CSV table of C-alpha atoms in Angstrom, one decimal:
chain,number,residue,atom,x,y,z
A,471,MET,CA,-52.9,48.1,59.1
A,472,LYS,CA,-55.9,46.7,57.3
A,473,ILE,CA,-56.1,44.5,53.6
A,474,THR,CA,-59.1,43.6,52.7
A,475,PHE,CA,-59.1,41.1,49.7
A,476,MET,CA,-62.2,41.4,47.9
A,477,GLY,CA,-63.3,38.0,46.4
A,478,ALA,CA,-61.9,35.6,49.0
A,479,GLY,CA,-63.3,32.7,47.9
A,480,SER,CA,-60.4,32.6,45.2
A,481,SER,CA,-58.7,30.6,47.7
A,482,VAL,CA,-55.8,29.5,45.7
A,483,PHE,CA,-54.6,32.9,44.7
A,484,ALA,CA,-55.9,34.7,48.0
A,485,ARG,CA,-53.5,32.0,49.7
A,486,ASN,CA,-50.8,33.2,47.5
A,487,VAL,CA,-51.0,37.3,47.7
A,488,ILE,CA,-51.7,37.2,51.9
A,489,GLY,CA,-49.2,34.2,52.1
A,490,ASP,CA,-46.9,36.8,50.6
A,491,CYS,CA,-47.9,39.6,53.2
A,492,LEU,CA,-47.1,37.1,55.7
A,493,CYS,CA,-43.6,37.1,54.6
A,494,VAL,CA,-42.6,40.4,55.0
A,495,GLU,CA,-42.4,42.2,58.5
A,496,SER,CA,-44.2,45.4,58.0
A,497,LEU,CA,-47.6,43.5,56.5
A,498,ARG,CA,-47.0,40.4,58.6
A,499,ASP,CA,-49.0,42.0,61.7
A,500,SER,CA,-52.2,43.6,59.6
A,501,VAL,CA,-55.8,42.5,59.5
A,502,PHE,CA,-57.1,40.5,56.9
A,503,ALA,CA,-60.5,41.2,56.0
A,504,LEU,CA,-62.0,38.2,53.5
A,505,TYR,CA,-65.1,39.3,52.0
A,506,ASP,CA,-67.2,37.1,49.3
A,507,ILE,CA,-70.8,36.2,48.5
A,508,ASP,CA,-70.2,32.6,48.8
A,509,PRO,CA,-70.0,31.4,52.3
A,510,VAL,CA,-68.8,28.0,51.3
A,511,ARG,CA,-65.9,28.8,49.6
A,512,MET,CA,-65.2,31.8,51.9
A,513,GLU,CA,-65.1,28.9,55.0
A,514,GLU,CA,-62.5,26.8,52.9
A,515,SER,CA,-60.3,30.3,52.4
A,516,ARG,CA,-60.9,31.0,56.1
A,517,THR,CA,-59.8,27.4,57.3
A,518,ILE,CA,-56.3,27.5,54.8
A,519,LEU,CA,-55.4,30.9,55.7
A,520,GLU,CA,-56.3,30.6,59.1
A,521,ALA,CA,-53.8,27.6,58.4
A,522,LEU,CA,-51.0,29.5,57.0
A,523,ARG,CA,-50.6,32.0,59.4
A,524,ASN,CA,-49.9,29.3,61.9
A,525,ALA,CA,-47.7,28.1,59.6
A,526,LYS,CA,-45.7,31.5,59.7
A,527,GLY,CA,-46.0,32.1,63.2
A,528,GLY,CA,-49.0,33.4,64.2
A,529,TYR,CA,-49.2,36.7,63.1
A,530,GLY,CA,-51.8,38.7,62.1
A,531,LYS,CA,-55.4,38.2,62.2
A,532,ILE,CA,-58.2,36.9,59.9
A,533,GLU,CA,-61.6,38.6,59.4
A,534,CYS,CA,-64.4,36.9,57.3
A,535,TYR,CA,-67.3,38.9,56.0
A,536,VAL,CA,-70.3,36.7,53.7
A,537,GLY,CA,-72.6,38.9,51.4
A,538,VAL,CA,-73.2,42.2,50.6
A,539,GLU,CA,-74.5,43.6,54.3
A,540,GLN,CA,-71.5,42.7,55.3
A,541,ARG,CA,-69.2,44.9,52.3
A,542,LYS,CA,-69.1,47.9,53.6
A,543,ALA,CA,-67.9,45.9,57.5
A,544,ALA,CA,-65.0,44.2,55.3
A,545,LEU,CA,-63.6,47.3,53.9
A,546,ALA,CA,-64.0,49.6,56.5
A,547,GLY,CA,-60.8,51.5,57.4
A,548,ALA,CA,-58.4,50.0,54.6
A,549,ASN,CA,-55.4,50.7,53.9
A,550,PHE,CA,-55.4,48.4,50.7
A,551,VAL,CA,-58.0,46.7,49.1
A,552,ILE,CA,-57.4,43.7,46.6
A,553,ASN,CA,-60.1,43.4,43.8
A,554,ALA,CA,-60.2,39.3,42.6
A,555,ILE,CA,-63.8,38.7,42.0
A,556,GLN,CA,-65.1,36.7,39.2
A,557,VAL,CA,-68.7,37.7,38.8
A,558,GLY,CA,-71.3,35.4,36.9
A,559,LEU,CA,-68.3,32.3,37.5
A,560,TYR,CA,-67.8,29.3,35.6
A,561,ASP,CA,-71.8,28.0,35.4
A,562,PRO,CA,-72.8,30.1,34.1
A,563,CYS,CA,-71.4,33.0,32.9
A,564,THR,CA,-68.4,31.7,31.5
A,565,ILE,CA,-70.6,28.7,29.7
A,566,ILE,CA,-72.8,31.5,28.4
A,567,ASP,CA,-70.0,33.7,27.0
A,568,PHE,CA,-68.9,30.7,24.9
A,569,GLU,CA,-71.6,28.6,24.1
A,570,VAL,CA,-74.1,31.5,22.5
A,571,PRO,CA,-71.1,32.8,20.6
A,572,LYS,CA,-70.2,29.5,19.0
A,573,LYS,CA,-74.0,28.9,17.8
A,574,TYR,CA,-72.6,32.3,15.6
A,575,GLY,CA,-69.6,30.3,14.6
A,576,LEU,CA,-67.4,32.6,16.8
A,577,ARG,CA,-64.5,30.4,18.3
A,578,GLN,CA,-62.8,31.8,21.2
A,579,THR,CA,-60.2,30.5,23.4
A,580,ILE,CA,-59.8,32.5,26.8
A,581,GLY,CA,-62.8,35.3,26.3
A,582,ASP,CA,-61.6,37.1,29.6
A,583,THR,CA,-60.0,40.0,28.5
A,584,LEU,CA,-61.3,40.9,24.5
A,585,GLY,CA,-63.5,39.4,22.6
A,586,ILE,CA,-67.4,39.2,23.1
A,587,GLY,CA,-66.4,37.4,26.0
A,588,GLY,CA,-64.3,40.6,27.3
A,589,ILE,CA,-67.1,42.7,26.6
A,590,MET,CA,-70.0,40.7,28.7
A,591,ARG,CA,-67.6,39.9,31.6
A,592,ALA,CA,-66.9,43.6,31.8
A,593,LEU,CA,-70.5,44.6,31.9
A,594,ARG,CA,-71.4,42.4,34.6
A,595,THR,CA,-68.1,43.1,36.2
A,596,ILE,CA,-68.8,46.9,36.1
A,597,PRO,CA,-71.6,47.4,38.2
A,598,VAL,CA,-70.4,45.8,41.0
A,599,MET,CA,-67.1,47.5,40.7
A,600,LYS,CA,-68.7,50.5,41.0
A,601,ASP,CA,-71.0,49.7,44.0
A,602,PHE,CA,-67.5,48.6,45.5
A,603,ALA,CA,-65.9,52.2,44.9
A,604,ASP,CA,-69.1,54.1,46.9
A,605,ASP,CA,-68.7,51.9,49.0
A,606,ILE,CA,-64.8,52.7,50.0
A,607,ALA,CA,-65.7,56.4,48.7
A,608,GLU,CA,-67.5,56.0,51.9
A,609,VAL,CA,-65.8,53.8,54.4
A,610,CYS,CA,-61.9,53.8,53.3
A,611,PRO,CA,-61.2,56.6,50.8
A,612,ASP,CA,-57.7,56.7,51.4
A,613,ALA,CA,-56.9,53.2,50.1
A,614,LEU,CA,-55.4,51.8,46.6
A,615,LEU,CA,-56.9,49.6,45.3
A,616,LEU,CA,-55.2,46.5,43.3
A,617,ASN,CA,-57.5,44.8,40.7
A,618,TYR,CA,-56.3,41.4,39.4
A,619,THR,CA,-59.9,40.8,38.1
A,620,ASN,CA,-60.2,41.0,33.9
A,621,PRO,CA,-60.6,42.3,31.8
A,622,MET,CA,-57.8,44.7,33.5
A,623,ALA,CA,-58.1,47.4,31.1
A,624,MET,CA,-62.0,47.5,30.9
A,625,LEU,CA,-62.7,47.5,34.8
A,626,SER,CA,-59.3,49.6,35.7
A,627,GLY,CA,-60.5,52.3,32.9
A,628,PHE,CA,-63.2,52.6,34.5
A,629,MET,CA,-62.2,52.4,38.3
A,630,GLN,CA,-60.2,55.2,37.2
A,631,ARG,CA,-62.2,57.7,35.2
A,632,TYR,CA,-65.3,57.3,37.0
A,633,THR,CA,-65.2,57.0,40.1
A,634,PRO,CA,-62.3,58.6,43.0
A,635,VAL,CA,-60.8,55.0,44.0
A,636,LYS,CA,-57.1,55.3,43.9
A,637,THR,CA,-56.4,52.3,41.6
A,638,VAL,CA,-53.8,50.2,40.0
A,639,GLY,CA,-54.7,47.2,37.7
A,640,LEU,CA,-52.2,44.4,38.5
A,641,CYS,CA,-51.2,41.2,35.8
A,642,HIS,CA,-49.1,38.5,35.9
A,643,SER,CA,-47.6,38.4,32.4
A,644,VAL,CA,-45.3,41.4,32.9
A,645,GLN,CA,-43.0,39.9,35.4
A,646,VAL,CA,-42.2,36.3,33.7
A,647,CYS,CA,-42.5,38.3,29.7
A,648,SER,CA,-38.8,38.3,28.9
A,649,GLU,CA,-38.1,35.0,30.7
A,650,SER,CA,-40.5,33.2,29.0
A,651,LEU,CA,-39.0,34.4,25.9
A,652,LEU,CA,-35.4,33.7,26.4
A,653,GLN,CA,-36.4,30.2,27.5
A,654,ASP,CA,-38.6,29.4,24.8
A,655,LEU,CA,-36.0,30.3,22.6
A,656,GLY,CA,-32.8,28.8,24.5
A,657,MET,CA,-31.3,31.3,25.4
A,658,GLU,CA,-31.5,31.4,29.6
A,659,ASP,CA,-27.8,32.2,29.6
A,660,ARG,CA,-28.9,35.4,28.8
A,661,LEU,CA,-31.2,35.9,31.7
A,662,GLU,CA,-28.9,37.2,34.5
A,663,GLY,CA,-28.6,40.8,34.6
A,664,ARG,CA,-30.8,42.0,31.8
A,665,THR,CA,-32.8,45.0,31.4
A,666,GLU,CA,-36.2,45.6,29.6
A,667,LEU,CA,-38.9,48.4,28.9
A,668,ILE,CA,-42.4,47.1,28.5
A,669,ALA,CA,-45.8,49.2,28.2
A,670,GLY,CA,-48.5,48.9,26.1
A,671,ILE,CA,-51.9,47.7,27.2
A,672,ASN,CA,-52.7,45.1,29.0
A,673,HIS,CA,-51.9,41.6,27.9
A,674,MET,CA,-50.3,42.9,24.8
A,675,ALA,CA,-48.0,45.5,26.1
A,676,TRP,CA,-45.3,45.3,24.2
A,677,LEU,CA,-41.3,44.2,24.8
A,678,LEU,CA,-39.4,47.6,23.2
A,679,GLU,CA,-36.0,46.8,24.8
A,680,LEU,CA,-33.9,43.5,26.1
A,681,LYS,CA,-30.7,43.8,26.6
A,682,ASP,CA,-28.3,41.3,28.8
A,683,LYS,CA,-26.1,42.2,31.0
A,684,ASN,CA,-23.5,44.1,28.8
A,685,GLY,CA,-25.6,46.1,27.4
A,686,VAL,CA,-26.2,44.4,23.9
A,687,ASP,CA,-29.3,44.0,22.1
A,688,LEU,CA,-30.7,40.7,22.1
A,689,TYR,CA,-33.3,41.1,19.6
A,690,PRO,CA,-31.5,40.8,16.5
A,691,GLU,CA,-30.8,37.1,18.0
A,692,ILE,CA,-34.2,36.3,19.0
A,693,LYS,CA,-35.4,37.1,15.7
A,694,SER,CA,-33.0,34.5,14.2
A,695,ARG,CA,-34.3,31.8,16.0
A,696,VAL,CA,-38.0,33.0,15.7
A,697,ASP,CA,-38.7,30.8,12.2
A,698,ALA,CA,-37.1,27.4,14.0
A,699,TYR,CA,-39.4,28.2,16.6
A,700,ILE,CA,-42.8,28.3,14.9
A,701,ALA,CA,-41.6,25.4,12.9
A,702,ASN,CA,-41.8,22.9,15.5
A,703,PRO,CA,-45.3,21.4,15.6
A,704,GLU,CA,-44.5,20.5,19.3
A,705,ASN,CA,-43.7,24.7,20.7
A,706,LYS,CA,-47.0,26.1,22.0
A,707,ASN,CA,-46.0,30.0,22.0
A,708,LYS,CA,-46.6,30.9,18.4
A,709,VAL,CA,-49.0,33.3,18.3
A,710,ARG,CA,-46.8,35.6,20.3
A,711,MET,CA,-43.9,34.3,17.8
A,712,ASP,CA,-45.4,35.5,14.9
A,713,TYR,CA,-45.8,39.0,16.0
A,714,ILE,CA,-42.2,38.9,16.2
A,715,ARG,CA,-41.7,38.2,12.6
A,716,ASN,CA,-45.0,40.9,11.5
A,717,PHE,CA,-44.8,43.8,14.2
A,718,GLY,CA,-41.1,43.3,15.2
A,719,TYR,CA,-42.0,42.9,19.3
A,720,TYR,CA,-42.9,40.2,21.5
A,721,CYS,CA,-45.6,41.0,23.9
A,722,THR,CA,-46.4,40.4,27.3
A,723,GLU,CA,-49.7,37.7,27.4
A,724,SER,CA,-49.5,34.2,26.5
A,725,SER,CA,-50.4,32.8,22.5
A,726,GLU,CA,-53.6,31.6,23.9
A,727,HIS,CA,-54.6,34.9,24.8
A,728,ASN,CA,-53.5,37.1,21.6
A,729,ALA,CA,-54.4,34.7,19.2
A,730,GLU,CA,-57.9,36.3,19.9
A,731,TYR,CA,-57.3,39.6,20.5
A,732,ASN,CA,-56.9,40.5,16.9
A,733,MET,CA,-58.1,38.7,13.3
A,734,PHE,CA,-55.4,36.8,11.9
A,735,TYR,CA,-54.7,33.5,13.8
A,736,ILE,CA,-58.9,32.1,14.8
A,737,LYS,CA,-60.4,32.2,11.3
A,738,SER,CA,-63.4,30.1,9.4
A,739,LYS,CA,-61.9,30.2,6.5
A,740,TYR,CA,-58.2,29.1,7.2
A,741,PRO,CA,-58.9,26.7,9.9
A,742,GLU,CA,-55.4,24.9,9.5
A,743,LEU,CA,-54.4,28.0,11.4
A,744,VAL,CA,-55.3,26.8,14.3
A,745,GLU,CA,-53.1,23.4,13.7
A,746,LYS,CA,-50.1,26.1,12.5
A,747,PHE,CA,-49.8,27.9,15.6
A,748,ASN,CA,-51.2,25.7,18.1
A,749,ILE,CA,-54.2,27.9,19.3
A,750,PRO,CA,-56.3,26.1,22.0
A,751,LEU,CA,-60.1,26.5,20.8
A,752,ASP,CA,-62.2,26.9,24.4
A,753,GLU,CA,-59.1,26.3,26.6
A,754,TYR,CA,-60.7,28.7,29.2
A,755,PRO,CA,-63.4,26.6,30.3
A,756,ARG,CA,-61.3,23.1,29.6
A,757,ARG,CA,-59.1,25.2,32.5
A,758,CYS,CA,-62.5,25.7,35.1
A,759,ILE,CA,-63.4,22.4,35.1
A,760,ARG,CA,-59.7,21.0,35.4
A,761,ASN,CA,-59.5,23.8,38.5
A,762,ILE,CA,-62.8,23.3,40.0
A,763,GLU,CA,-61.9,18.9,40.1
A,764,SER,CA,-58.5,19.7,41.1
A,765,TRP,CA,-59.3,22.7,43.8
A,766,LYS,CA,-61.7,19.5,45.6
A,767,THR,CA,-58.8,16.9,45.6
A,768,ASP,CA,-56.6,20.0,46.8
A,769,TYR,CA,-58.4,20.9,49.8
A,770,GLU,CA,-59.4,17.9,51.4
A,771,GLU,CA,-55.6,16.7,51.3
A,772,MET,CA,-54.5,20.4,52.6
A,773,LYS,CA,-56.8,19.8,55.3
A,774,GLN,CA,-55.4,16.0,55.9
A,775,ALA,CA,-51.8,16.7,55.3
A,776,GLY,CA,-51.7,21.1,56.4
A,777,VAL,CA,-50.5,23.5,55.0
A,778,LYS,CA,-47.2,23.6,52.8
A,779,GLU,CA,-44.5,26.2,53.8
A,780,HIS,CA,-45.2,29.3,51.6
A,781,THR,CA,-42.7,30.4,49.4
A,782,ARG,CA,-43.2,34.2,48.8
A,783,SER,CA,-44.4,35.0,44.8
A,784,LEU,CA,-44.0,37.0,42.4
A,785,GLU,CA,-47.4,38.9,42.2
A,786,TYR,CA,-46.8,42.4,42.5
A,787,ALA,CA,-49.5,43.2,45.6
A,788,SER,CA,-47.4,42.4,48.9
A,789,ARG,CA,-44.3,44.4,46.8
A,790,ILE,CA,-46.4,47.0,46.4
A,791,MET,CA,-47.7,47.8,50.3
A,792,GLN,CA,-44.5,46.9,51.7
A,793,ALA,CA,-42.9,49.7,49.2
A,794,ILE,CA,-45.6,52.1,50.4
A,795,VAL,CA,-45.6,51.5,54.2
A,796,GLU,CA,-42.1,51.4,54.4
A,797,ASN,CA,-41.4,54.1,52.1
A,798,SER,CA,-38.8,52.0,49.8
A,799,ALA,CA,-38.4,52.2,46.0
A,800,TYR,CA,-40.1,49.6,43.7
A,801,GLN,CA,-40.8,49.0,40.3
A,802,ILE,CA,-43.8,47.2,38.8
A,803,GLY,CA,-45.7,47.4,35.4
A,804,GLY,CA,-49.1,48.9,36.7
A,805,ASN,CA,-51.9,49.3,34.7
A,806,VAL,CA,-53.1,53.9,35.1
A,807,LEU,CA,-54.8,56.0,32.8
A,808,ASN,CA,-52.7,57.0,30.5
A,809,THR,CA,-53.0,61.1,31.8
A,810,GLY,CA,-50.7,63.5,30.5
A,811,HIS,CA,-49.4,61.1,27.5
A,812,LEU,CA,-47.7,58.6,29.1
A,813,ILE,CA,-47.7,56.6,25.6
A,814,THR,CA,-47.5,59.8,23.2
A,815,ASN,CA,-49.9,57.8,20.8
A,816,LEU,CA,-52.0,56.4,22.2
A,817,PRO,CA,-55.3,58.1,23.9
A,818,GLU,CA,-55.6,59.9,27.4
A,819,ASN,CA,-58.6,58.1,28.6
A,820,ALA,CA,-57.1,54.6,28.0
A,821,CYS,CA,-55.6,52.2,30.8
A,822,VAL,CA,-51.8,51.6,29.7
A,823,GLU,CA,-49.3,49.5,31.2
A,824,VAL,CA,-46.3,51.3,31.6
A,825,PRO,CA,-43.5,51.0,34.3
A,826,CYS,CA,-44.6,52.4,38.1
A,827,LEU,CA,-42.3,53.3,40.4
A,828,VAL,CA,-44.3,53.1,44.1
A,829,ASN,CA,-43.0,54.8,47.2
A,830,GLY,CA,-44.0,55.8,50.2
A,831,THR,CA,-46.1,58.1,48.5
A,832,GLY,CA,-48.5,55.7,46.5
A,833,VAL,CA,-47.8,54.5,42.4
A,834,HIS,CA,-46.2,56.9,39.6
A,835,PRO,CA,-46.5,55.5,36.4
A,836,CYS,CA,-43.6,56.5,34.1
A,837,HIS,CA,-43.8,58.7,31.1
A,838,VAL,CA,-42.7,56.0,27.7
A,839,GLY,CA,-43.5,57.9,25.0
A,840,ALA,CA,-44.3,56.9,21.5
A,841,LEU,CA,-44.8,53.0,20.7
A,842,PRO,CA,-43.6,52.0,17.4
A,843,VAL,CA,-46.2,53.2,15.0
A,844,GLN,CA,-47.4,49.2,14.4
A,845,CYS,CA,-47.4,47.8,18.2
A,846,ALA,CA,-49.7,51.5,18.9
A,847,ALA,CA,-52.3,50.9,16.0
A,848,MET,CA,-52.3,46.9,17.1
A,849,ASN,CA,-53.3,48.3,20.8
A,850,MET,CA,-56.1,50.5,19.5
A,851,THR,CA,-58.0,47.4,17.8
A,852,ASN,CA,-57.8,46.3,21.7
A,853,ILE,CA,-58.4,50.2,23.2
A,854,ASN,CA,-61.4,50.5,20.6
A,855,VAL,CA,-63.5,47.9,22.5
A,856,GLN,CA,-62.6,48.6,25.8
A,857,LEU,CA,-63.6,52.3,25.2
A,858,LEU,CA,-66.4,51.4,23.9
A,859,THR,CA,-67.3,48.9,26.3
A,860,ILE,CA,-67.2,51.0,29.4
A,861,GLU,CA,-69.3,53.5,27.7
A,862,ALA,CA,-71.9,51.0,27.1
A,863,ALA,CA,-72.0,50.2,31.0
A,864,VAL,CA,-71.5,53.8,32.2
A,865,THR,CA,-74.7,55.4,29.5
A,866,GLY,CA,-76.7,51.6,29.2
A,867,LYS,CA,-77.2,52.1,26.1
A,868,ARG,CA,-77.1,48.7,24.1
A,869,ASP,CA,-75.8,50.4,20.5
A,870,HIS,CA,-72.4,50.9,22.4
A,871,ILE,CA,-72.3,47.0,23.1
A,872,TYR,CA,-73.1,46.4,19.2
A,873,GLN,CA,-70.5,49.0,17.9
A,874,ALA,CA,-67.6,47.1,20.7
A,875,ALA,CA,-68.6,44.3,18.9
A,876,MET,CA,-68.7,45.2,15.4
A,877,LEU,CA,-65.0,46.8,16.8
A,878,ASP,CA,-63.6,43.9,18.1
A,879,PRO,CA,-61.2,42.3,15.9
A,880,HIS,CA,-61.8,38.9,16.0
A,881,THR,CA,-65.4,38.9,15.8
A,882,GLY,CA,-65.6,41.7,13.7
A,883,SER,CA,-63.7,39.5,11.3
A,884,GLU,CA,-65.8,36.7,11.4
A,885,LEU,CA,-69.5,37.6,11.6
A,886,ASP,CA,-71.9,40.8,9.6
A,887,ILE,CA,-73.3,43.2,11.7
A,888,ASP,CA,-76.9,41.9,12.3
A,889,THR,CA,-75.3,38.8,12.9
A,890,ILE,CA,-73.1,40.7,15.7
A,891,LYS,CA,-76.2,42.2,16.6
A,892,LYS,CA,-78.0,39.0,16.6
A,893,MET,CA,-75.8,37.3,19.1
A,894,VAL,CA,-75.2,40.1,21.1
A,895,ASP,CA,-79.0,40.3,22.3
A,896,GLU,CA,-79.0,36.9,22.8
A,897,LEU,CA,-76.1,36.6,25.2
A,898,ILE,CA,-77.8,39.6,26.8
A,899,ASP,CA,-81.0,37.6,27.2
A,900,ALA,CA,-79.0,34.6,28.5
A,901,HIS,CA,-77.0,36.7,31.4
A,902,GLY,CA,-80.6,37.6,32.7
A,903,THR,CA,-79.7,39.4,35.8
A,904,TYR,CA,-76.5,39.7,35.3
A,905,LEU,CA,-76.8,42.5,33.2
A,906,PRO,CA,-79.9,44.4,34.4
A,907,LYS,CA,-78.7,47.9,32.8
A,908,PHE,CA,-79.8,46.1,29.4
A,909,HIS,CA,-83.1,44.6,30.1
């Protein structure tokens, strides 16, 4: 079996996913094909993964492919393809995504999923994904693509609508959603044996049901604790807790993400909200700088001290592959096209995040029905942006970029139309060759 990892220069994530595979008897003897365009990062990943492979018993084989000219060889014959690329990296593209909007008074926290940062990231990533899809269709047409790259709904939705590649989008936030909520509210005693239902869109999927091991609905007690949580100035997860107060439900992704997915919390006319809700403006650039520096230290330590024992993580990738290879049943929260109205009050061409059953025949999305109307309405404010951004990438029309930015909840609530267009034009110019279709 062959598992190809696109963007293998993401050394920490590659170590986690491939390390997980090495923990599974049915996967550990695979050929792990690493692909990246950066030879330095590739060599770092190869060094770590070879050490990890040896530490786990010497199973499997690592192959390395560097540069576009070796991409087809990396993909040829793959059973599974994992996508974890970041087009343009922190420098220059993330810097541009934050600094240009800041000139116009538009502040962001993460900028990788929605907002003007998410729009630009999608526009520079979709053409690369299209190239991947063309190669997959030619050299491994039966492969399943596991997409981890953000903006999840835009990239997965593009692949599902405009390419023949079997694609499921995977996020880290579904697995830990209810656990983090109960821990934040001091309800750890309700964790064991709980059941839940989560559905919506990536980063804004709703915890629709949460019951304890005896089938008791936990939402009444959760709601009784929310005000005290938000009142505590030390607490960080306040935006999602405020969702419970105003929309009735908790959602999957962190508060620093969700602070910029709406028009409520980051407002230049109400600067006190940033402090009230502990919103970390410019958080993603800070993380990038911190991670770049810590990686240098971590890599040197690993080379000196060796790779520590790997414990299988909560990531879905190895569990999906295991379920398919072993024809065993496993449930995930997957990002799939809303074909057949899995969620009845969201459009069919939207990429939705719903429970999916995985077995030997693949990934099978489950019908959810209608979301609470207020939750569907919140999702639609994001889906509008996602669909228009995909349309821009497919048609090459700059007007669709303007429209996506105008309809983005945060951008549209802060800037007027003329300013939005001017900002978009400056961003396109600044990204240069990363957005060739719009020059």
